[in-house]
Each structure stands twice: as C-alpha cells, then as structure tokens.
Amino acid sequence: MDVSALEVVEAHLQRILSVDGVDGEGDVWTAVAPEDLDQRDVHAYLHVTAAAARAHAEDVDRRRAAGEALGPFAGVPLALKDVLTMRGVPTTCGSRILEGWVPPYDATVTARLREADVVVLGKTNMDEFAMGSSTENSAYGPTRNPWDLGRVPGGSSGGSAAAVAGLLAPLAIGTDTGGSIRQPAALTGIVGAKPTYGTVSRYGLVAFASSLDQAGPFARTVEDAAQLQALVHGHDPLDSTSVTDAPPDLLATLRDGVDGLRIGVVTELHGEGYEPGVRRVFDQALERFERLGAKIVEVSLPHAGYGLPAYYLIAPSEASSNLARFDGVRYGLRVDAPTAEEMNAATRAAGFGPEVKRRIMIGTHALSSGYYDAYYLQASKVRTLIAQDFASAFEQADVLVSPTSPTVAFGLGDKTADPLAMYLNDVATVPASLAGIPALSLPAGTAEAPDAPSASLPVGLQIMAPLLRDDLMYRVGWAFEQDLGFTPIPAGDTAVEVV
Amino acid sequence: MTATDLGEISATTAAEHGVPLLEGATGEWELVVGLEVHVELDTATKMWCGCSTRFGGDPNTNVCPVCTGQPGALPVVNEQAVLDATLLGLALNGEIAPVCRFHRKNYFYPDLAKNYQISQYDVPLVHDGWLDVEVPGDDPAADPVVRRVRIERLHMEEDTGKSLHVGDTGRLHGADRSLIDYNRCGIPLLEIVSRPDIHDPDTAQAYLRELQAIVRASGVSDARMEEGSIRCDANVSVRRPGDPLGTRTEIKNLNSVRSLGRAIAYEAQRQIAVLEDDGGIVMETRHWDEGRGVTETLRRKETVTDYRYFPDPDLVEITSSAEKVERVRARLPELPAATRARLRDAGVPADLAATVVATGLLPWFDEAVDAGAQPSAAANWLTGDVAGQLSSEGLELSESGLTGRHVAELIGLIEDGTLSTKLAKQVLTGVIASRGAKGPAQIADEQGLKQVSDEGELRAIVERVVADNAGTVETIRGGNQKAVGALVGQVMKETRGQADPRKTNELLREIIGF
C-alpha cells in the first residue's frame, strides 16, 4: 500500500478546507474573518502553507523515487503553533498587534523539522501570546473542540491540539508555559508533553514568559509524541538557557513497562476542585498502574497550593517586559496618531486583547519598585520551594501522577467573564512548569461534563518526571496507553463533518 | 534608579585630596563629582549575536534578528566581552564577582528594539576598584600629584542604535520623521562608575585621560571619543564643607576631555550661584553646549524613573572561577602609571613621560631605547620633532614607516658628531618622506648631510675664512668677541651648514688667538 507524500498532504489539505474555515486561495490560506466563521468550523489553523507543503511533499516523493537521502520524518505533515517563527510565513501569536508581520528567520524548532523533512501544513490558532486556557483569547476567533464544537479545546495551544484531535494533522508542535500543551491535550483526548525546560530551543519562540516557555509535541500516541520530541530537542547554541547535556534517549526504554516503579500520587493535586468524572477516571488509572506492577505511593508537594499565585505573578512579570517591543514602530500593527507616544498607546490599545492587557498591568505592577519584593521576589522564592518539594517527592517516587485538568472541556464562553475561574484550570499543570520538570498528558478515559451528564469527553492523566528524565515519563505513559488500549478519536460523523 | 542608589554613598573630601575649595559670594563651597564612563569594547562580534561591530558601515547592514529585537530572537553572551571586561576590571584594581547575572532595564528606548536594555544591576561583574590619578603639579617636569579615585563598579551592558531625526531642527521635537540605524545596537558596552571622589575639573580630566590610557593599554577598545567608543557623563554637586552631599545634576554629551573640564567648572559655578541666591538645585539631566559654554536642562527627573529591573530570564549566570580570573590577570599588560614611573626612573622628565604614554608613542620609545638610545633623548625626539613633523603632514606615526630603530640611529648620529641637531631634523624629514624605506644614515649619505668635523678639512676652511676676512679678525682681536659669529657663519656657508659648530669655534679661537 504505497501512499505518496503528496497524497498524504493533499488529504490533509482537503480536510482542512472542509472543516477548518479557511479561505483556500493562493499560496498561504488564511482563516476567514472571526465573524464569518461557521459554528461547525474547528478553526485550528490561522495560516495554511498549502503551496509550500505541496512543493515539499513533491520534493520528498521525487527524492524517494531517486533513492536520495531523506529526513527521518520525510513527508509527515505537522501543524505548528503560531508562536514559532517560520521564515516567510506570517506569525501572529493570535494577536492583532503582529498582524502582517512576516518573520525573516526560522525558529530552531522549525529548522529541525525542515531538516527532518517534516511537511509543515500551517500555523495554528492560540490564545493571544499564549495567555489563556481555552483558545478563546485569540484575536482571530476561538478554536472549537472536535469532540464537541460547542466546547473549548483548552489552551493556549488549542489550535495545535484540535488539529491533531480533529484529524487535521497527525502531529503538532505546541508550547507550554503553565500547562498550555498538557491541558489542551487532556481536553481533546490526545498526547501532549512539556519537555524538561531547556531541552527544546526557545530560539524563534515568541516569548510569553521566558523562564517557563517550552515547546513540545502533540500526537495521537505516546510513541509518536516521543519520536517528535526526540526530533526537536537537544542543545542549541542560539539559546543560552538551552541545556548542554545530551538529552535522554526517549525511545530506548519506551517499552520497559512500569513493573516495580513507584508512582507517586500528589496529595495536593486531586480531590477537591476536581470534577467527579475526572476523579473517577484518575482513580481507575491508579488501579491500572497497580495491576501493571507499579507501586502507588502518596507524596506531598506542600507548596503546590502557592504554585498558581506564584505563576500568575512570574509569568505576567516576564510578559510585561517581553511584550514591550510591540510598540507600533517595527512590526505588525500601527495605529497612526499625532505624536510617537500617542501612536504607541493607540497601537497597543487596539492591538492587545483584554487578557494580555490584564497581564501586562499585573506584571508591570509586580515589578515596580516598592512592590518587587512583595510580589516578584516572593513568587521566585515560592518557585524555589516548589522545585525543592519535587526533589523530595522524587526521592519517594520515580514519577508523579495527577489529573491533567480539574475539568473536562467546558463550554465556549463559560469562563471568559471570570479570569480567576479560567486560571484555576491550570492548577495541576503549573507546579511542574515552575520546577522546570518534564510532564506528559495522555488520554485516560472519558467522563461526563457537569453541565451535560450524557456527554462523553476526554480526561487526561498527567505524568511528571524528574529533570531530564523525559524518557521515564514516556515509558510510564506508553505502558499505560498500551494497557488502556484506547486511542480516542472523536466520532468524525457527529463532531466533525467529514467530506 | 542609578547604581549609586543601591548603597550608601561615601565621598572623599576636597581637603583629603588637597584640592582648594571654591569661593562663593557667601563663603566656600566644595565641589563633588562622580563620573560614569561608557566604553565600547573592540570585540569582533556584538554582545549577544554574531554580527560585526565594525564602525561606519551603511545603516542597518550589521544587523540580525537578535540585535533588531525580532520577536522570538534570543541573546547569547559574547564570552570575549566578559574576558575583556574582566581584564579591564583587574586593570582598575577591581574585585571580580564569582557569579553575576544580567538584568533587564525596562524603559522606552527609541533606538533599542526590545524596549529594554540588558544590563547588570545588583551584582556587577566588577566592584570596588580604584584608579590613581596623576595630576600635573606646578613644575611640569617634576613628579605629579597623585589622587586616588575609587571605582564603585564596572558592569556590562549593550549599546543602543542611533536615531537620526529628519527635519529642520535635527532634533526629535518638530522632526518630520526619525530614522534608526541598528548597526551599533548590541555592541558590548562597559559602564565604569566612580565614587564621588573628584573635587576639581583637573582631576576629572586626568581621571578620564587615565581611564582612556588604561583602556588602550589593555587593548580592549580604541577608546576614541570622537567615534563614541568612550563617552562620559558627570554627576556634579556642591556642598558646604562638612555638609552631606548636595543634590546632583547629571551632565550628558561630554565628548572630549576639554568639554568635561569646562562643563564641570561651569556647572559648579551655576549651582553655587543658585544656592547663594536661596534657590534649590533640581535633580535633572543637563546637556553641555560646547559652543555656548553652558549647561542646560535636558530633562527633569522629578520622579525617579522606575526601570523595573529583574533578572533576564533569557540569560544564564556568568561564573568567574578563581582560575579563570588568574588566567586573565596573567594577560594584564604594563599599565600607564607603571610605564610613566619606569620612564621617569630612566631619566625622562615627568611631562615627557606622560606625553609618551598618552599619545601612544610607547612602542617606538621602547624600541628606540632597546636599540641603544638614551631614554630622555628618545622621549625628546618622539614627542618633539617626530610628533611635530608628522602632525604638519597629517600622518600617524604608524603609517609613517618610522621605527624606534630609526630614532635610535638618528640620536646615535648626533652623539657621534656625524650630524648636528639641525641636520638631524633634515634627515628625519628625509626618512619620513621615504616612509621609512631609507634609514637616517642612508638619507644623510645620499643627501650629503654630514657634519664636517674632520680636523684637517675643517682647519683648511677656517684658515681660508680667517685669511679672507682680515677686517673682522681685527675687530675680534680688538676685543669684540661677538664678531666671531660672522666668521662661524662664513664657515657654515662654505660647508653648506655641515661644519661642526663646536669644533669651528675652537679652531677660530686657536687660529685668531683670542
């Protein structure tokens, strides 16, 4: 059964045309205006690089036929979050302020994908500057969850997650700052991982919070995710926070199972605040691990409760500085006004959405003199304590587990009026982000939503491993996935109309 | 917030430094000055990226995603810049921090694309150094007065781009548009902050000159003020002796040593006049107008700017192990003060020693002395005739072809009587004209510029002159010895200026018998 790379790419492009709400004209297809989006559109993509993808696929087919050398992922399509630069393709970060900016350079991740002959299909939707947990903060309209188009796909990498879950790409790259890969992976029933901080280059990743941002893989299986991470990780001299140690071999021990491993259940990360359906699926997951020969131990992260507030000070502080360059002068949007200062103000007022403005204000305040010690510095200390908590926990357990998200996918608009309720969705993912450790979310089953008892929505299991032990995280995930024997794909003919 | 706000400021007093106070209408005032000097490092590449640091290229030709602040681009520290900064820190007797980091200084920077400057804040690379400043005394040839100025810190940061405001005024206000050249953006910059230990313009000028000389001797920068590779801001205040520090103003745009001295002197008098008129000094940034010789308000600092410093999360800490510091220390060259002392010990007068060091003549001096020249003679020739002739031709010593060996050879020809001083100057002109292709002996030979000191040859000429000028000889014998000059002149004329004047005089005395 020989399928050409071009046929694979073309099939994906056709599906994107039929369900994603893009204007399929020209070399780069662009998502239709938010007001013209159909409620049946997934809206995973902002830009589809149709012509370049076809050309790349044709080139792969030609080289394959000629017996020339090919990259390890030759012809495999992939969706790239619109926060990573790709030379010559617009990058918006889901923001009006970057509208029209075409980066002159490739992110290191993008360059490594190209070298592997991965065919990039396009750039995916996201919460503006990766700030959000539902992908409703995109200036270009929300992405819908392929399991239920009335629900969110999670965020901020909701576009990438929905692309994989909705069969619009087999693989995707997202970025995770406080859970932005893991939470949407959980809400769309796919696998997503945040690698150890520093193992995947941030060069070309438009910064939200530099000390936390980390790109990582989305896939339908643990093995695919591990393969994709292995493709993009490794030292990059262009990123000084890039880890110089050789990254672990993610595939060598993938099939070694969990027999004899100690799996730590984090006291603070399940129970109160978690939906009953989520708790039930999580408890079943623990029973499964025990059946597979793992030992379940209870561990505590005493400072985990301070994780969320610390995160919501550190990340906005860094963001307030990182976003200062968007002043209307050099890239993207400019709103003209009589003086330079008024132009800056008008551009930022028009270009940034409410959540971004809120975080710039919080961050500016937290860093200002007189408040620095009370907020930023205090949050940094909490961060250190949480890292120490994890270090102690990993003396008692090989990996730690928790539900990825306290809820299943919630309805579009349900939490947009209440930022704090939205922030609470990150409660289980933020601690690992603050500590820099690797963490994976994979499907653990389905559960009903409190507002829809008959619904069947994915629930994610989070597996956290010690620094640079991403291999262990994938090994535990693989064993679980194999035993569960369930690769959740949303029922295509109900959730998504397949042409 | 400036660096000095981080800790207690301790200033020395004018009395400790033996500097006179300033006379006001109502009594005496003490001047207190601290200097902030910025030095652009001469690294081949920029602070955070691989772009060239070459000066004077077409606008925006030495730029990349990193130095133009493209979204997603990241800085990586230039290790050479850290080593150079460490070397300069050691040359300034500073302590090197074993671990230091970079902070972001958040502010609106029109010519820095990121809108924050990466700088060092709470832990600079270098702290607590000092510089002994030599201020010439009343007798320029005597040893100078030495004053110690403490250096609070030396930290690393990045330079900004340059804005060009297009319009009638050339300034931002009223400009039609502004153009930005990012070529300079990201060039490694050091900021060297002194303690307020300076109490007169002379010491300030000497400090800046000395710093410039140390920077050059260390080889970390060419320190050219006219190209902006070294720039100076002065924090100036006055107080009654014994009072706490007064409110300071910061004077920017001081682009020469002369401007620095004039601006401080002007600002001190201005502040004294304001205070004596019961006014208050406003903390502000002032601009020095070289043409009008005044300082004027550039911007008020009514509220302290909040730069919202925080550790730059894109960069990791810099560690300087003791071994690394010692490796750098081993590279330290002889510093200007030591060089001047060495020259003085070798018999070179203090002012000439200072000039040799300050004007970059040292390599030629050392070569001349190695080739056998007397140090004082070598210093004399280099700072005098060599410098003079080159400057009148608009030539740099390095492009003249002249070597220290040539200088030594020239001095040797004078000492052995081959050349008079006057002939030696002509020979020097010839050597320079040949761009060093021909040495002094060869030039003297080719142009027949040789002192006639051969006893027999000269005696014959003198006898002929005496015979031809019987009248003058009579006058001399009659007691008018001044008339000898006329005969010496005749001898010189006969020998086309090449007679040894001393020998000529001796022979005339002997032959005429007076």
PDB file of C-alpha atoms in Angstrom, chain A residues 85 98 101 104-105 197 202-207 210-211 237-241 317-318 320-322 324-327 330-331 344 364 367-369 372 376, chain B residues 1 65-66 68-77 103-104 106 108-116 180 182 306 308-316:
ATOM      1  CA  THR A  85       8.647  31.648  13.572  1.00  0.00           C
ATOM      2  CA  LEU A  98       1.511  41.185  14.979  1.00  0.00           C
ATOM      3  CA  TRP A 101       4.498  40.549  10.408  1.00  0.00           C
ATOM      4  CA  PRO A 104      12.778  36.862   8.425  1.00  0.00           C
ATOM      5  CA  TYR A 105      14.076  33.743  10.146  1.00  0.00           C
ATOM      6  CA  TYR A 197      12.806  23.226  30.431  1.00  0.00           C
ATOM      7  CA  ARG A 202      13.329  28.692  22.534  1.00  0.00           C
ATOM      8  CA  TYR A 203      15.092  30.471  19.674  1.00  0.00           C
ATOM      9  CA  GLY A 204      12.299  31.731  17.440  1.00  0.00           C
ATOM     10  CA  LEU A 205       9.576  31.078  20.009  1.00  0.00           C
ATOM     11  CA  VAL A 206       7.942  34.479  20.557  1.00  0.00           C
ATOM     12  CA  ALA A 207       8.318  34.879  24.291  1.00  0.00           C
ATOM     13  CA  SER A 210      10.898  33.192  29.012  1.00  0.00           C
ATOM     14  CA  SER A 211      11.743  31.235  32.144  1.00  0.00           C
ATOM     15  CA  PRO A 237      23.923  27.471  20.824  1.00  0.00           C
ATOM     16  CA  LEU A 238      21.442  30.231  19.932  1.00  0.00           C
ATOM     17  CA  ASP A 239      19.600  29.777  23.244  1.00  0.00           C
ATOM     18  CA  SER A 240      21.757  30.346  26.310  1.00  0.00           C
ATOM     19  CA  THR A 241      19.228  28.587  28.564  1.00  0.00           C
ATOM     20  CA  SER A 317       6.086  39.997  35.041  1.00  0.00           C
ATOM     21  CA  GLU A 318       8.179  38.465  32.293  1.00  0.00           C
ATOM     22  CA  SER A 320       5.192  42.763  30.614  1.00  0.00           C
ATOM     23  CA  SER A 321       8.842  43.068  29.622  1.00  0.00           C
ATOM     24  CA  ASN A 322       8.734  40.669  26.665  1.00  0.00           C
ATOM     25  CA  ALA A 324       7.288  45.942  25.443  1.00  0.00           C
ATOM     26  CA  ARG A 325       8.760  45.667  21.952  1.00  0.00           C
ATOM     27  CA  PHE A 326       5.325  45.698  20.355  1.00  0.00           C
ATOM     28  CA  ASP A 327       5.019  49.457  20.203  1.00  0.00           C
ATOM     29  CA  ARG A 330       8.816  47.960  13.857  1.00  0.00           C
ATOM     30  CA  TYR A 331       6.447  45.085  13.288  1.00  0.00           C
ATOM     31  CA  ASN A 344       2.379  53.744  20.800  1.00  0.00           C
ATOM     32  CA  THR A 364       4.223  45.929  35.433  1.00  0.00           C
ATOM     33  CA  LEU A 367       7.983  44.520  39.023  1.00  0.00           C
ATOM     34  CA  SER A 368       7.616  48.150  40.038  1.00  0.00           C
ATOM     35  CA  SER A 369       9.793  49.454  42.814  1.00  0.00           C
ATOM     36  CA  TYR A 372       9.040  43.939  43.611  1.00  0.00           C
ATOM     37  CA  TYR A 376       8.050  39.072  42.097  1.00  0.00           C
TER      38      TYR A 376
ATOM     39  CA  MET B   1      17.402  54.349  39.731  1.00  0.00           C
ATOM     40  CA  PRO B  65      17.099  39.065  14.246  1.00  0.00           C
ATOM     41  CA  VAL B  66      18.801  39.226  17.648  1.00  0.00           C
ATOM     42  CA  THR B  68      16.994  44.149  15.943  1.00  0.00           C
ATOM     43  CA  GLY B  69      14.847  42.558  18.636  1.00  0.00           C
ATOM     44  CA  GLN B  70      12.799  40.397  16.302  1.00  0.00           C
ATOM     45  CA  PRO B  71      10.102  38.528  18.224  1.00  0.00           C
ATOM     46  CA  GLY B  72      11.483  35.171  19.329  1.00  0.00           C
ATOM     47  CA  ALA B  73      15.157  36.033  18.905  1.00  0.00           C
ATOM     48  CA  LEU B  74      17.371  35.359  21.942  1.00  0.00           C
ATOM     49  CA  PRO B  75      20.645  36.779  23.246  1.00  0.00           C
ATOM     50  CA  VAL B  76      23.727  34.676  23.933  1.00  0.00           C
ATOM     51  CA  VAL B  77      26.590  36.238  25.888  1.00  0.00           C
ATOM     52  CA  HIS B 103      19.052  42.171  34.460  1.00  0.00           C
ATOM     53  CA  ARG B 104      16.589  43.817  32.152  1.00  0.00           C
ATOM     54  CA  ASN B 106      12.739  48.250  31.259  1.00  0.00           C
ATOM     55  CA  PHE B 108      11.020  53.039  26.385  1.00  0.00           C
ATOM     56  CA  TYR B 109      14.146  53.092  24.226  1.00  0.00           C
ATOM     57  CA  PRO B 110      13.512  54.562  20.761  1.00  0.00           C
ATOM     58  CA  ASP B 111      16.747  53.109  19.421  1.00  0.00           C
ATOM     59  CA  LEU B 112      16.806  49.768  21.230  1.00  0.00           C
ATOM     60  CA  ALA B 113      14.310  47.468  19.561  1.00  0.00           C
ATOM     61  CA  LYS B 114      13.466  45.272  22.566  1.00  0.00           C
ATOM     62  CA  ASN B 115      12.418  48.272  24.641  1.00  0.00           C
ATOM     63  CA  TYR B 116      14.573  47.051  27.465  1.00  0.00           C
ATOM     64  CA  ILE B 180      17.102  54.415  13.135  1.00  0.00           C
ATOM     65  CA  TYR B 182      20.769  49.498  14.427  1.00  0.00           C
ATOM     66  CA  ASP B 306      11.230  53.038  37.603  1.00  0.00           C
ATOM     67  CA  ARG B 308      11.538  47.602  36.817  1.00  0.00           C
ATOM     68  CA  TYR B 309      14.820  45.714  36.886  1.00  0.00           C
ATOM     69  CA  PHE B 310      14.512  41.933  37.052  1.00  0.00           C
ATOM     70  CA  PRO B 311      16.884  39.104  36.168  1.00  0.00           C
ATOM     71  CA  ASP B 312      16.860  38.489  32.410  1.00  0.00           C
ATOM     72  CA  PRO B 313      15.309  35.038  32.052  1.00  0.00           C
ATOM     73  CA  ASP B 314      16.866  34.613  28.602  1.00  0.00           C
ATOM     74  CA  LEU B 315      20.395  34.548  30.024  1.00  0.00           C
ATOM     75  CA  VAL B 316      22.164  32.314  32.467  1.00  0.00           C
TER      76      VAL B 316
END
